[in-house]
């Protein structure tokens, strides 16, 4: 006959393993990770647009297309897809759809507005505007460029918790049954 504490430990272990499986599984919730962003969202003809995107797999390049700039390839960089596009000088003003075409899974889209004019020349009547030559020395160091490990925190923590519970069960089992003196 199985003791109540051992049966409880087996049930608890099963529940923990089921929770890990649910949290780690790639399901429909991953579709929310598919997006495309353009910066700035309003540009003039001849201006550069930054593109940041994410597909289910950010390890493979993807295509981004728009009538505003044609087709460009976005490449993996720091856990997302990145690229740039130049809006041709002959592009007419208007709002254009920008479509992310992922290799696998769903696609995404956003809008880009092309305005009538490009860069505005600086005003001659105002004082010259300062232009920084480098970023601020804030002491952040190389911490920004490291790998993105955010997706490993929950599964890693659950794995350590499960390992701790298994070790606790083994230690309790090793002590043996308690008998009154």
mmCIF file of N, CA and C in Angstrom, residues 34-164:
data_model
loop_
_atom_site.group_PDB
_atom_site.id
_atom_site.type_symbol
_atom_site.label_atom_id
_atom_site.label_comp_id
_atom_site.label_asym_id
_atom_site.label_seq_id
_atom_site.Cartn_x
_atom_site.Cartn_y
_atom_site.Cartn_z
ATOM 1 N N UNK A 34 4.483 37.996 -33.064
ATOM 2 C CA UNK A 34 4.728 38.347 -34.460
ATOM 3 C C UNK A 34 4.280 39.793 -34.666
ATOM 4 N N UNK A 35 5.248 40.660 -35.036
ATOM 5 C CA UNK A 35 4.914 42.071 -35.234
ATOM 6 C C UNK A 35 5.917 42.705 -36.192
ATOM 7 N N UNK A 36 5.568 43.880 -36.686
ATOM 8 C CA UNK A 36 6.482 44.706 -37.471
ATOM 9 C C UNK A 36 6.261 46.160 -37.057
ATOM 10 N N UNK A 37 7.361 46.887 -36.863
ATOM 11 C CA UNK A 37 7.306 48.302 -36.491
ATOM 12 C C UNK A 37 8.194 49.092 -37.447
ATOM 13 N N UNK A 38 7.772 50.296 -37.792
ATOM 14 C CA UNK A 38 8.605 51.191 -38.592
ATOM 15 C C UNK A 38 8.853 52.465 -37.793
ATOM 16 N N UNK A 39 10.100 52.953 -37.865
ATOM 17 C CA UNK A 39 10.471 54.149 -37.130
ATOM 18 C C UNK A 39 11.250 55.066 -38.046
ATOM 19 N N UNK A 40 10.823 56.297 -38.226
ATOM 20 C CA UNK A 40 9.575 56.890 -37.752
ATOM 21 C C UNK A 40 8.399 56.395 -38.584
ATOM 22 N N UNK A 41 7.210 56.618 -38.080
ATOM 23 C CA UNK A 41 6.015 56.163 -38.801
ATOM 24 C C UNK A 41 5.553 57.188 -39.846
ATOM 25 N N UNK A 42 6.159 58.385 -39.836
ATOM 26 C CA UNK A 42 5.870 59.426 -40.838
ATOM 27 C C UNK A 42 7.202 59.876 -41.425
ATOM 28 N N UNK A 43 7.345 59.743 -42.740
ATOM 29 C CA UNK A 43 8.589 60.127 -43.414
ATOM 30 C C UNK A 43 8.271 60.858 -44.708
ATOM 31 N N UNK A 44 9.265 61.536 -45.215
ATOM 32 C CA UNK A 44 9.144 62.171 -46.516
ATOM 33 C C UNK A 44 9.896 61.359 -47.556
ATOM 34 N N UNK A 45 9.658 61.631 -48.827
ATOM 35 C CA UNK A 45 10.390 60.940 -49.886
ATOM 36 C C UNK A 45 11.902 61.137 -49.716
ATOM 37 N N UNK A 46 12.665 60.071 -49.934
ATOM 38 C CA UNK A 46 14.116 60.128 -49.794
ATOM 39 C C UNK A 46 14.623 59.855 -48.394
ATOM 40 N N UNK A 47 13.719 59.636 -47.436
ATOM 41 C CA UNK A 47 14.139 59.412 -46.055
ATOM 42 C C UNK A 47 14.259 57.929 -45.733
ATOM 43 N N UNK A 48 15.038 57.652 -44.695
ATOM 44 C CA UNK A 48 15.313 56.297 -44.239
ATOM 45 C C UNK A 48 14.309 55.879 -43.172
ATOM 46 N N UNK A 49 13.867 54.625 -43.230
ATOM 47 C CA UNK A 49 12.928 54.062 -42.259
ATOM 48 C C UNK A 49 13.607 52.879 -41.579
ATOM 49 N N UNK A 50 13.577 52.859 -40.256
ATOM 50 C CA UNK A 50 14.078 51.709 -39.508
ATOM 51 C C UNK A 50 12.960 50.694 -39.342
ATOM 52 N N UNK A 51 13.296 49.410 -39.488
ATOM 53 C CA UNK A 51 12.295 48.344 -39.380
ATOM 54 C C UNK A 51 12.729 47.386 -38.283
ATOM 55 N N UNK A 52 11.823 47.116 -37.372
ATOM 56 C CA UNK A 52 12.048 46.129 -36.309
ATOM 57 C C UNK A 52 10.880 45.167 -36.369
ATOM 58 N N UNK A 53 11.173 43.872 -36.366
ATOM 59 C CA UNK A 53 10.115 42.879 -36.542
ATOM 60 C C UNK A 53 10.425 41.628 -35.742
ATOM 61 N N UNK A 54 9.418 40.780 -35.625
ATOM 62 C CA UNK A 54 9.594 39.494 -34.960
ATOM 63 C C UNK A 54 8.647 38.482 -35.581
ATOM 64 N N UNK A 55 9.197 37.332 -35.942
ATOM 65 C CA UNK A 55 8.412 36.184 -36.399
ATOM 66 C C UNK A 55 8.484 35.128 -35.299
ATOM 67 N N UNK A 56 7.810 34.013 -35.490
ATOM 68 C CA UNK A 56 7.917 32.936 -34.500
ATOM 69 C C UNK A 56 9.367 32.524 -34.311
ATOM 70 N N UNK A 57 10.119 32.496 -35.394
ATOM 71 C CA UNK A 57 11.550 32.211 -35.320
ATOM 72 C C UNK A 57 12.298 33.464 -35.730
ATOM 73 N N UNK A 58 13.054 34.029 -34.794
ATOM 74 C CA UNK A 58 13.847 35.216 -35.128
ATOM 75 C C UNK A 58 15.274 34.815 -35.487
ATOM 76 N N UNK A 59 15.474 33.538 -35.791
ATOM 77 C CA UNK A 59 16.802 33.067 -36.199
ATOM 78 C C UNK A 59 16.965 33.080 -37.715
ATOM 79 N N UNK A 60 15.864 33.289 -38.438
ATOM 80 C CA UNK A 60 15.905 33.314 -39.896
ATOM 81 C C UNK A 60 15.482 34.694 -40.388
ATOM 82 N N UNK A 61 16.097 35.116 -41.474
ATOM 83 C CA UNK A 61 15.722 36.395 -42.082
ATOM 84 C C UNK A 61 14.295 36.303 -42.626
ATOM 85 N N UNK A 62 13.651 37.448 -42.737
ATOM 86 C CA UNK A 62 12.293 37.525 -43.283
ATOM 87 C C UNK A 62 12.237 38.707 -44.249
ATOM 88 N N UNK A 63 11.149 38.814 -44.978
ATOM 89 C CA UNK A 63 10.968 39.914 -45.930
ATOM 90 C C UNK A 63 9.917 40.885 -45.421
ATOM 91 N N UNK A 64 10.138 42.149 -45.721
ATOM 92 C CA UNK A 64 9.164 43.199 -45.431
ATOM 93 C C UNK A 64 8.908 43.908 -46.752
ATOM 94 N N UNK A 65 7.622 44.069 -47.087
ATOM 95 C CA UNK A 65 7.307 44.719 -48.360
ATOM 96 C C UNK A 65 6.275 45.815 -48.167
ATOM 97 N N UNK A 66 6.396 46.834 -49.010
ATOM 98 C CA UNK A 66 5.466 47.955 -48.988
ATOM 99 C C UNK A 66 5.538 48.665 -50.332
ATOM 100 N N UNK A 67 4.428 49.233 -50.755
ATOM 101 C CA UNK A 67 4.434 50.047 -51.965
ATOM 102 C C UNK A 67 5.238 51.330 -51.746
ATOM 103 N N UNK A 68 5.515 51.660 -50.471
ATOM 104 C CA UNK A 68 6.278 52.868 -50.175
ATOM 105 C C UNK A 68 7.763 52.693 -50.472
ATOM 106 N N UNK A 69 8.309 51.473 -50.319
ATOM 107 C CA UNK A 69 9.744 51.285 -50.526
ATOM 108 C C UNK A 69 10.131 49.978 -51.207
ATOM 109 N N UNK A 70 9.196 49.127 -51.532
ATOM 110 C CA UNK A 70 9.518 47.861 -52.193
ATOM 111 C C UNK A 70 9.696 46.730 -51.192
ATOM 112 N N UNK A 71 10.632 45.820 -51.484
ATOM 113 C CA UNK A 71 10.883 44.656 -50.627
ATOM 114 C C UNK A 71 12.280 44.772 -50.027
ATOM 115 N N UNK A 72 12.365 44.593 -48.709
ATOM 116 C CA UNK A 72 13.657 44.564 -48.022
ATOM 117 C C UNK A 72 13.714 43.310 -47.162
ATOM 118 N N UNK A 73 14.922 42.894 -46.837
ATOM 119 C CA UNK A 73 15.120 41.736 -45.971
ATOM 120 C C UNK A 73 15.516 42.232 -44.588
ATOM 121 N N UNK A 74 14.857 41.697 -43.558
ATOM 122 C CA UNK A 74 15.227 42.003 -42.178
ATOM 123 C C UNK A 74 15.981 40.795 -41.632
ATOM 124 N N UNK A 75 17.057 41.069 -40.899
ATOM 125 C CA UNK A 75 17.960 40.019 -40.430
ATOM 126 C C UNK A 75 17.938 39.910 -38.908
ATOM 127 N N UNK A 76 18.244 38.719 -38.370
ATOM 128 C CA UNK A 76 18.282 38.528 -36.918
ATOM 129 C C UNK A 76 19.335 39.424 -36.261
ATOM 130 N N UNK A 77 18.938 40.049 -35.152
ATOM 131 C CA UNK A 77 19.847 40.902 -34.394
ATOM 132 C C UNK A 77 19.291 41.080 -32.990
ATOM 133 N N UNK A 78 19.982 40.605 -31.982
ATOM 134 C CA UNK A 78 19.612 40.769 -30.571
ATOM 135 C C UNK A 78 18.198 40.281 -30.256
ATOM 136 N N UNK A 79 17.793 39.161 -30.814
ATOM 137 C CA UNK A 79 16.501 38.573 -30.475
ATOM 138 C C UNK A 79 15.322 39.064 -31.294
ATOM 139 N N UNK A 80 15.544 39.904 -32.269
ATOM 140 C CA UNK A 80 14.466 40.335 -33.158
ATOM 141 C C UNK A 80 15.051 40.528 -34.550
ATOM 142 N N UNK A 81 14.219 40.876 -35.500
ATOM 143 C CA UNK A 81 14.649 41.094 -36.878
ATOM 144 C C UNK A 81 14.781 42.591 -37.122
ATOM 145 N N UNK A 82 15.823 42.988 -37.831
ATOM 146 C CA UNK A 82 16.097 44.407 -38.005
ATOM 147 C C UNK A 82 16.527 44.700 -39.439
ATOM 148 N N UNK A 83 16.164 45.881 -39.912
ATOM 149 C CA UNK A 83 16.570 46.309 -41.243
ATOM 150 C C UNK A 83 16.203 47.763 -41.468
ATOM 151 N N UNK A 84 16.563 48.278 -42.643
ATOM 152 C CA UNK A 84 16.220 49.650 -43.010
ATOM 153 C C UNK A 84 15.741 49.682 -44.453
ATOM 154 N N UNK A 85 15.002 50.722 -44.763
ATOM 155 C CA UNK A 85 14.534 50.934 -46.132
ATOM 156 C C UNK A 85 14.541 52.434 -46.399
ATOM 157 N N UNK A 86 14.848 52.795 -47.621
ATOM 158 C CA UNK A 86 14.789 54.196 -48.028
ATOM 159 C C UNK A 86 13.565 54.391 -48.910
ATOM 160 N N UNK A 87 12.757 55.373 -48.554
ATOM 161 C CA UNK A 87 11.579 55.697 -49.361
ATOM 162 C C UNK A 87 12.078 56.462 -50.588
ATOM 163 N N UNK A 88 11.842 55.960 -51.795
ATOM 164 C CA UNK A 88 12.327 56.645 -53.001
ATOM 165 C C UNK A 88 11.775 58.066 -53.108
ATOM 166 N N UNK A 89 12.543 58.929 -53.754
ATOM 167 C CA UNK A 89 12.148 60.338 -53.871
ATOM 168 C C UNK A 89 10.892 60.531 -54.710
ATOM 169 N N UNK A 90 10.544 59.569 -55.556
ATOM 170 C CA UNK A 90 9.345 59.692 -56.397
ATOM 171 C C UNK A 90 8.082 59.147 -55.721
ATOM 172 N N UNK A 91 8.170 58.695 -54.465
ATOM 173 C CA UNK A 91 7.008 58.138 -53.765
ATOM 174 C C UNK A 91 6.004 59.243 -53.463
ATOM 175 N N UNK A 92 4.760 58.991 -53.797
ATOM 176 C CA UNK A 92 3.701 59.981 -53.571
ATOM 177 C C UNK A 92 3.269 59.981 -52.109
ATOM 178 N N UNK A 93 2.840 61.137 -51.601
ATOM 179 C CA UNK A 93 2.342 61.194 -50.226
ATOM 180 C C UNK A 93 1.129 60.284 -50.051
ATOM 181 N N UNK A 94 1.017 59.706 -48.867
ATOM 182 C CA UNK A 94 -0.107 58.826 -48.565
ATOM 183 C C UNK A 94 0.253 57.858 -47.454
ATOM 184 N N UNK A 95 -0.702 57.001 -47.127
ATOM 185 C CA UNK A 95 -0.493 55.985 -46.096
ATOM 186 C C UNK A 95 -0.326 54.638 -46.780
ATOM 187 N N UNK A 96 0.751 53.952 -46.439
ATOM 188 C CA UNK A 96 1.099 52.689 -47.084
ATOM 189 C C UNK A 96 1.161 51.562 -46.052
ATOM 190 N N UNK A 97 0.672 50.396 -46.450
ATOM 191 C CA UNK A 97 0.770 49.207 -45.598
ATOM 192 C C UNK A 97 2.182 48.641 -45.714
ATOM 193 N N UNK A 98 2.746 48.243 -44.561
ATOM 194 C CA UNK A 98 4.048 47.586 -44.497
ATOM 195 C C UNK A 98 3.789 46.174 -43.994
ATOM 196 N N UNK A 99 4.125 45.157 -44.804
ATOM 197 C CA UNK A 99 3.808 43.761 -44.479
ATOM 198 C C UNK A 99 5.074 42.978 -44.166
ATOM 199 N N UNK A 100 5.054 42.278 -43.029
ATOM 200 C CA UNK A 100 6.118 41.349 -42.651
ATOM 201 C C UNK A 100 5.728 39.970 -43.159
ATOM 202 N N UNK A 101 6.602 39.341 -43.935
ATOM 203 C CA UNK A 101 6.347 38.010 -44.488
ATOM 204 C C UNK A 101 7.303 37.030 -43.819
ATOM 205 N N UNK A 102 6.803 36.315 -42.809
ATOM 206 C CA UNK A 102 7.614 35.356 -42.061
ATOM 207 C C UNK A 102 7.771 34.062 -42.858
ATOM 208 N N UNK A 103 8.896 33.375 -42.656
ATOM 209 C CA UNK A 103 9.136 32.101 -43.327
ATOM 210 C C UNK A 103 8.140 31.062 -42.829
ATOM 211 N N UNK A 104 7.925 31.030 -41.509
ATOM 212 C CA UNK A 104 6.968 30.101 -40.903
ATOM 213 C C UNK A 104 5.954 30.896 -40.088
ATOM 214 N N UNK A 105 4.741 30.430 -40.071
ATOM 215 C CA UNK A 105 3.738 31.012 -39.193
ATOM 216 C C UNK A 105 3.078 32.254 -39.752
ATOM 217 N N UNK A 106 2.398 32.989 -38.871
ATOM 218 C CA UNK A 106 1.617 34.148 -39.306
ATOM 219 C C UNK A 106 2.505 35.326 -39.711
ATOM 220 N N UNK A 107 1.915 36.238 -40.467
ATOM 221 C CA UNK A 107 2.573 37.469 -40.881
ATOM 222 C C UNK A 107 2.005 38.625 -40.064
ATOM 223 N N UNK A 108 2.554 39.820 -40.255
ATOM 224 C CA UNK A 108 2.069 40.994 -39.529
ATOM 225 C C UNK A 108 2.145 42.200 -40.455
ATOM 226 N N UNK A 109 1.459 43.274 -40.069
ATOM 227 C CA UNK A 109 1.531 44.499 -40.871
ATOM 228 C C UNK A 109 1.352 45.716 -39.982
ATOM 229 N N UNK A 110 1.787 46.842 -40.500
ATOM 230 C CA UNK A 110 1.608 48.131 -39.850
ATOM 231 C C UNK A 110 1.477 49.170 -40.963
ATOM 232 N N UNK A 111 1.344 50.428 -40.604
ATOM 233 C CA UNK A 111 1.157 51.478 -41.603
ATOM 234 C C UNK A 111 2.325 52.472 -41.545
ATOM 235 N N UNK A 112 2.678 53.012 -42.710
ATOM 236 C CA UNK A 112 3.707 54.032 -42.851
ATOM 237 C C UNK A 112 3.099 55.197 -43.623
ATOM 238 N N UNK A 113 3.252 56.406 -43.104
ATOM 239 C CA UNK A 113 2.733 57.596 -43.776
ATOM 240 C C UNK A 113 3.884 58.336 -44.449
ATOM 241 N N UNK A 114 3.738 58.565 -45.742
ATOM 242 C CA UNK A 114 4.718 59.344 -46.499
ATOM 243 C C UNK A 114 4.136 60.745 -46.659
ATOM 244 N N UNK A 115 4.880 61.737 -46.194
ATOM 245 C CA UNK A 115 4.423 63.128 -46.249
ATOM 246 C C UNK A 115 4.897 63.784 -47.543
ATOM 247 N N UNK A 116 4.440 65.003 -47.782
ATOM 248 C CA UNK A 116 4.752 65.698 -49.035
ATOM 249 C C UNK A 116 6.215 66.110 -49.127
ATOM 250 N N UNK A 117 6.831 66.498 -48.029
ATOM 251 C CA UNK A 117 8.209 66.985 -48.081
ATOM 252 C C UNK A 117 9.166 66.074 -47.350
ATOM 253 N N UNK A 118 10.424 66.177 -47.706
ATOM 254 C CA UNK A 118 11.465 65.409 -47.027
ATOM 255 C C UNK A 118 11.961 66.166 -45.815
ATOM 256 N N UNK A 119 13.256 66.081 -45.577
ATOM 257 C CA UNK A 119 13.858 66.786 -44.445
ATOM 258 C C UNK A 119 13.663 68.286 -44.592
ATOM 259 N N UNK A 120 13.326 68.920 -43.493
ATOM 260 C CA UNK A 120 13.194 70.368 -43.502
ATOM 261 C C UNK A 120 14.577 70.982 -43.272
ATOM 262 N N UNK A 121 14.960 71.983 -44.045
ATOM 263 C CA UNK A 121 16.269 72.614 -43.818
ATOM 264 C C UNK A 121 16.266 73.336 -42.472
ATOM 265 N N UNK A 122 17.434 73.449 -41.828
ATOM 266 C CA UNK A 122 17.487 74.142 -40.538
ATOM 267 C C UNK A 122 17.127 75.617 -40.704
ATOM 268 N N UNK A 123 16.488 76.155 -39.679
ATOM 269 C CA UNK A 123 16.102 77.564 -39.726
ATOM 270 C C UNK A 123 17.342 78.436 -39.532
ATOM 271 N N UNK A 124 17.563 79.404 -40.445
ATOM 272 C CA UNK A 124 18.766 80.242 -40.312
ATOM 273 C C UNK A 124 18.656 81.263 -39.181
ATOM 274 N N UNK A 125 17.426 81.586 -38.725
ATOM 275 C CA UNK A 125 17.269 82.629 -37.717
ATOM 276 C C UNK A 125 17.514 82.128 -36.293
ATOM 277 N N UNK A 126 17.548 80.849 -36.057
ATOM 278 C CA UNK A 126 17.740 80.321 -34.708
ATOM 279 C C UNK A 126 19.190 79.964 -34.443
ATOM 280 N N UNK A 127 19.511 79.753 -33.164
ATOM 281 C CA UNK A 127 20.879 79.352 -32.834
ATOM 282 C C UNK A 127 21.147 77.934 -33.357
ATOM 283 N N UNK A 128 22.402 77.611 -33.612
ATOM 284 C CA UNK A 128 22.705 76.261 -34.092
ATOM 285 C C UNK A 128 22.322 75.224 -33.033
ATOM 286 N N UNK A 129 21.760 74.141 -33.494
ATOM 287 C CA UNK A 129 21.335 73.080 -32.589
ATOM 288 C C UNK A 129 22.508 72.139 -32.315
ATOM 289 N N UNK A 130 22.701 71.756 -31.044
ATOM 290 C CA UNK A 130 23.808 70.839 -30.737
ATOM 291 C C UNK A 130 23.499 69.432 -31.258
ATOM 292 N N UNK A 131 24.530 68.753 -31.709
ATOM 293 C CA UNK A 131 24.412 67.376 -32.177
ATOM 294 C C UNK A 131 25.412 66.533 -31.395
ATOM 295 N N UNK A 132 24.942 65.599 -30.584
ATOM 296 C CA UNK A 132 25.881 64.786 -29.805
ATOM 297 C C UNK A 132 26.755 63.932 -30.721
ATOM 298 N N UNK A 133 28.018 63.791 -30.333
ATOM 299 C CA UNK A 133 28.942 62.982 -31.128
ATOM 300 C C UNK A 133 28.978 61.537 -30.648
ATOM 301 N N UNK A 134 28.512 61.276 -29.434
ATOM 302 C CA UNK A 134 28.456 59.911 -28.911
ATOM 303 C C UNK A 134 27.416 59.851 -27.804
ATOM 304 N N UNK A 135 27.108 58.657 -27.342
ATOM 305 C CA UNK A 135 26.120 58.469 -26.286
ATOM 306 C C UNK A 135 26.663 58.890 -24.932
ATOM 307 N N UNK A 136 25.790 59.046 -23.946
ATOM 308 C CA UNK A 136 26.226 59.447 -22.614
ATOM 309 C C UNK A 136 27.010 58.330 -21.932
ATOM 310 N N UNK A 137 27.978 58.703 -21.115
ATOM 311 C CA UNK A 137 28.770 57.732 -20.360
ATOM 312 C C UNK A 137 28.038 57.440 -19.053
ATOM 313 N N UNK A 138 27.101 56.511 -19.101
ATOM 314 C CA UNK A 138 26.266 56.222 -17.933
ATOM 315 C C UNK A 138 26.731 55.025 -17.133
ATOM 316 N N UNK A 139 27.765 54.332 -17.595
ATOM 317 C CA UNK A 139 28.243 53.171 -16.856
ATOM 318 C C UNK A 139 27.500 51.900 -17.175
ATOM 319 N N UNK A 140 26.672 51.937 -18.215
ATOM 320 C CA UNK A 140 25.900 50.746 -18.582
ATOM 321 C C UNK A 140 26.796 49.681 -19.178
ATOM 322 N N UNK A 141 27.903 50.085 -19.770
ATOM 323 C CA UNK A 141 28.902 49.145 -20.274
ATOM 324 C C UNK A 141 28.367 48.217 -21.332
ATOM 325 N N UNK A 142 28.867 46.998 -21.340
ATOM 326 C CA UNK A 142 28.487 46.020 -22.347
ATOM 327 C C UNK A 142 27.248 45.238 -22.001
ATOM 328 N N UNK A 143 26.548 45.607 -20.951
ATOM 329 C CA UNK A 143 25.374 44.834 -20.539
ATOM 330 C C UNK A 143 24.260 44.889 -21.572
ATOM 331 N N UNK A 144 24.236 45.923 -22.394
ATOM 332 C CA UNK A 144 23.157 46.054 -23.368
ATOM 333 C C UNK A 144 23.281 45.076 -24.526
ATOM 334 N N UNK A 145 24.486 44.712 -24.914
ATOM 335 C CA UNK A 145 24.677 43.913 -26.109
ATOM 336 C C UNK A 145 24.654 42.414 -25.894
ATOM 337 N N UNK A 146 24.376 41.948 -24.702
ATOM 338 C CA UNK A 146 24.404 40.515 -24.423
ATOM 339 C C UNK A 146 23.238 39.781 -25.037
ATOM 340 N N UNK A 147 23.272 38.450 -24.964
ATOM 341 C CA UNK A 147 22.174 37.666 -25.533
ATOM 342 C C UNK A 147 20.886 37.873 -24.755
ATOM 343 N N UNK A 148 19.769 37.754 -25.446
ATOM 344 C CA UNK A 148 18.457 37.894 -24.821
ATOM 345 C C UNK A 148 18.066 36.562 -24.200
ATOM 346 N N UNK A 149 18.156 36.469 -22.871
ATOM 347 C CA UNK A 149 17.850 35.228 -22.167
ATOM 348 C C UNK A 149 16.501 35.285 -21.467
ATOM 349 N N UNK A 150 15.682 36.273 -21.790
ATOM 350 C CA UNK A 150 14.390 36.425 -21.127
ATOM 351 C C UNK A 150 13.489 35.221 -21.267
ATOM 352 N N UNK A 151 13.561 34.502 -22.373
ATOM 353 C CA UNK A 151 12.714 33.335 -22.582
ATOM 354 C C UNK A 151 13.137 32.129 -21.770
ATOM 355 N N UNK A 152 14.291 32.184 -21.113
ATOM 356 C CA UNK A 152 14.768 31.052 -20.323
ATOM 357 C C UNK A 152 14.473 31.198 -18.841
ATOM 358 N N UNK A 153 14.022 32.350 -18.397
ATOM 359 C CA UNK A 153 13.839 32.590 -16.977
ATOM 360 C C UNK A 153 12.772 31.678 -16.379
ATOM 361 N N UNK A 154 11.578 31.657 -16.945
ATOM 362 C CA UNK A 154 10.487 30.843 -16.386
ATOM 363 C C UNK A 154 10.784 29.350 -16.497
ATOM 364 N N UNK A 155 11.149 28.822 -17.675
ATOM 365 C CA UNK A 155 11.448 27.389 -17.741
ATOM 366 C C UNK A 155 12.627 26.999 -16.848
ATOM 367 N N UNK A 156 13.642 27.847 -16.777
ATOM 368 C CA UNK A 156 14.788 27.546 -15.917
ATOM 369 C C UNK A 156 14.397 27.528 -14.451
ATOM 370 N N UNK A 157 13.601 28.505 -14.029
ATOM 371 C CA UNK A 157 13.140 28.544 -12.639
ATOM 372 C C UNK A 157 12.272 27.354 -12.287
ATOM 373 N N UNK A 158 11.382 26.980 -13.206
ATOM 374 C CA UNK A 158 10.546 25.804 -12.956
ATOM 375 C C UNK A 158 11.379 24.532 -12.905
ATOM 376 N N UNK A 159 12.386 24.436 -13.758
ATOM 377 C CA UNK A 159 13.258 23.264 -13.748
ATOM 378 C C UNK A 159 14.007 23.143 -12.434
ATOM 379 N N UNK A 160 14.506 24.253 -11.926
ATOM 380 C CA UNK A 160 15.208 24.240 -10.643
ATOM 381 C C UNK A 160 14.251 23.883 -9.517
ATOM 382 N N UNK A 161 13.021 24.400 -9.561
ATOM 383 C CA UNK A 161 12.026 24.070 -8.538
ATOM 384 C C UNK A 161 11.702 22.584 -8.547
ATOM 385 N N UNK A 162 11.481 22.022 -9.730
ATOM 386 C CA UNK A 162 11.177 20.591 -9.834
ATOM 387 C C UNK A 162 12.350 19.770 -9.321
ATOM 388 N N UNK A 163 13.574 20.156 -9.679
ATOM 389 C CA UNK A 163 14.750 19.424 -9.198
ATOM 390 C C UNK A 163 14.837 19.489 -7.677
ATOM 391 N N UNK A 164 14.535 20.639 -7.091
ATOM 392 C CA UNK A 164 14.537 20.762 -5.633
ATOM 393 C C UNK A 164 13.496 19.878 -4.980
#
